[in-house]
CSV table of C-alpha atoms in Angstrom, one decimal:
chain,number,residue,atom,x,y,z
A,257,MET,CA,-19.8,59.5,57.1
A,258,ALA,CA,-19.1,56.0,57.4
A,259,GLU,CA,-17.9,52.9,55.6
A,260,GLU,CA,-21.1,51.0,53.9
A,261,VAL,CA,-21.6,47.4,54.3
A,262,SER,CA,-21.0,45.3,52.2
A,263,PHE,CA,-21.5,42.0,51.3
A,264,GLU,CA,-18.4,40.2,50.7
A,265,ARG,CA,-15.8,42.7,53.1
A,266,ASP,CA,-18.1,42.3,55.7
A,267,ILE,CA,-20.7,39.9,55.7
A,268,LYS,CA,-19.3,37.3,54.1
A,269,PRO,CA,-16.5,36.2,55.8
A,270,LEU,CA,-19.2,36.0,59.2
A,271,PHE,CA,-21.0,32.8,57.8
A,272,ARG,CA,-18.7,29.6,58.7
A,273,GLU,CA,-17.0,27.1,55.9
A,274,GLN,CA,-19.2,24.3,57.8
A,275,ASP,CA,-22.5,27.1,58.1
A,276,VAL,CA,-22.3,26.9,54.3
A,277,ARG,CA,-21.9,23.8,53.5
A,278,VAL,CA,-24.8,22.8,56.0
A,279,MET,CA,-27.4,25.6,54.4
A,280,ARG,CA,-26.3,24.5,51.2
A,281,TYR,CA,-29.0,22.2,50.6
A,282,ALA,CA,-31.7,25.6,50.3
A,283,PHE,CA,-29.3,28.1,49.1
A,284,ASP,CA,-25.6,29.4,49.4
A,285,LEU,CA,-24.4,31.2,52.0
A,286,SER,CA,-21.3,32.4,50.2
A,287,SER,CA,-23.5,33.8,47.5
A,288,TYR,CA,-24.8,37.4,47.7
A,289,ALA,CA,-27.1,36.0,44.8
A,290,ASP,CA,-28.6,34.2,47.2
A,291,VAL,CA,-28.0,35.6,50.9
A,292,ARG,CA,-29.6,38.9,49.6
A,293,PRO,CA,-33.3,37.7,48.8
A,294,ARG,CA,-33.1,36.0,52.3
A,295,ALA,CA,-31.2,38.1,54.3
A,296,GLU,CA,-34.4,39.4,56.9
A,297,LEU,CA,-34.7,35.6,57.3
A,298,ILE,CA,-31.4,34.9,58.0
A,299,TYR,CA,-31.3,37.9,60.7
A,300,GLU,CA,-34.5,36.5,62.4
A,301,HIS,CA,-32.8,32.9,62.6
A,302,ILE,CA,-29.2,34.3,63.4
A,303,GLU,CA,-30.6,36.6,66.1
A,304,ASP,CA,-33.6,33.7,67.5
A,305,GLY,CA,-30.4,31.4,67.7
A,306,THR,CA,-32.1,29.0,65.5
A,307,THR,CA,-29.0,29.2,62.8
A,308,PRO,CA,-26.7,28.3,63.6
A,309,CYS,CA,-27.4,25.7,65.8
A,310,ASP,CA,-24.4,25.6,67.6
A,311,VAL,CA,-23.1,29.2,68.6
A,312,LEU,CA,-24.8,32.3,69.2
A,313,TRP,CA,-23.6,35.1,66.7
A,314,PRO,CA,-21.1,37.5,68.5
A,315,GLU,CA,-23.5,41.1,68.9
A,316,GLU,CA,-21.4,43.2,66.8
A,317,ASP,CA,-22.1,40.4,64.0
A,318,LEU,CA,-25.2,40.8,64.4
A,319,ALA,CA,-25.5,44.3,64.6
A,320,LEU,CA,-23.3,44.6,61.1
A,321,LEU,CA,-25.6,42.0,59.7
A,322,ARG,CA,-28.4,44.7,60.2
A,323,ALA,CA,-26.2,47.4,59.1
A,324,TRP,CA,-25.6,46.1,55.7
A,325,ILE,CA,-29.8,45.0,56.4
A,326,ASP,CA,-30.8,48.5,56.7
A,327,GLY,CA,-28.0,50.0,54.6
A,328,GLY,CA,-29.8,49.3,51.0
A,329,LYS,CA,-27.6,45.3,50.8
A,330,GLN,CA,-25.0,46.4,49.1
A,331,PRO,CA,-22.9,43.3,47.0
């Protein structure tokens, strides 16, 4: 059985310091409590390339975020 995807170990490191800094006005990308309720919206923006606006996420990182969302958004 595959190991569950966790926010702290797998998802949080995907957000660069500059991503966290830019989004701080709305919420904290380094905070599980802030990301969990916004996960679908964050995913949609990353998938369509509007966030972050300077670089596209690799498919494997996007798939990891999707797996975390679909797997119950573990801390």
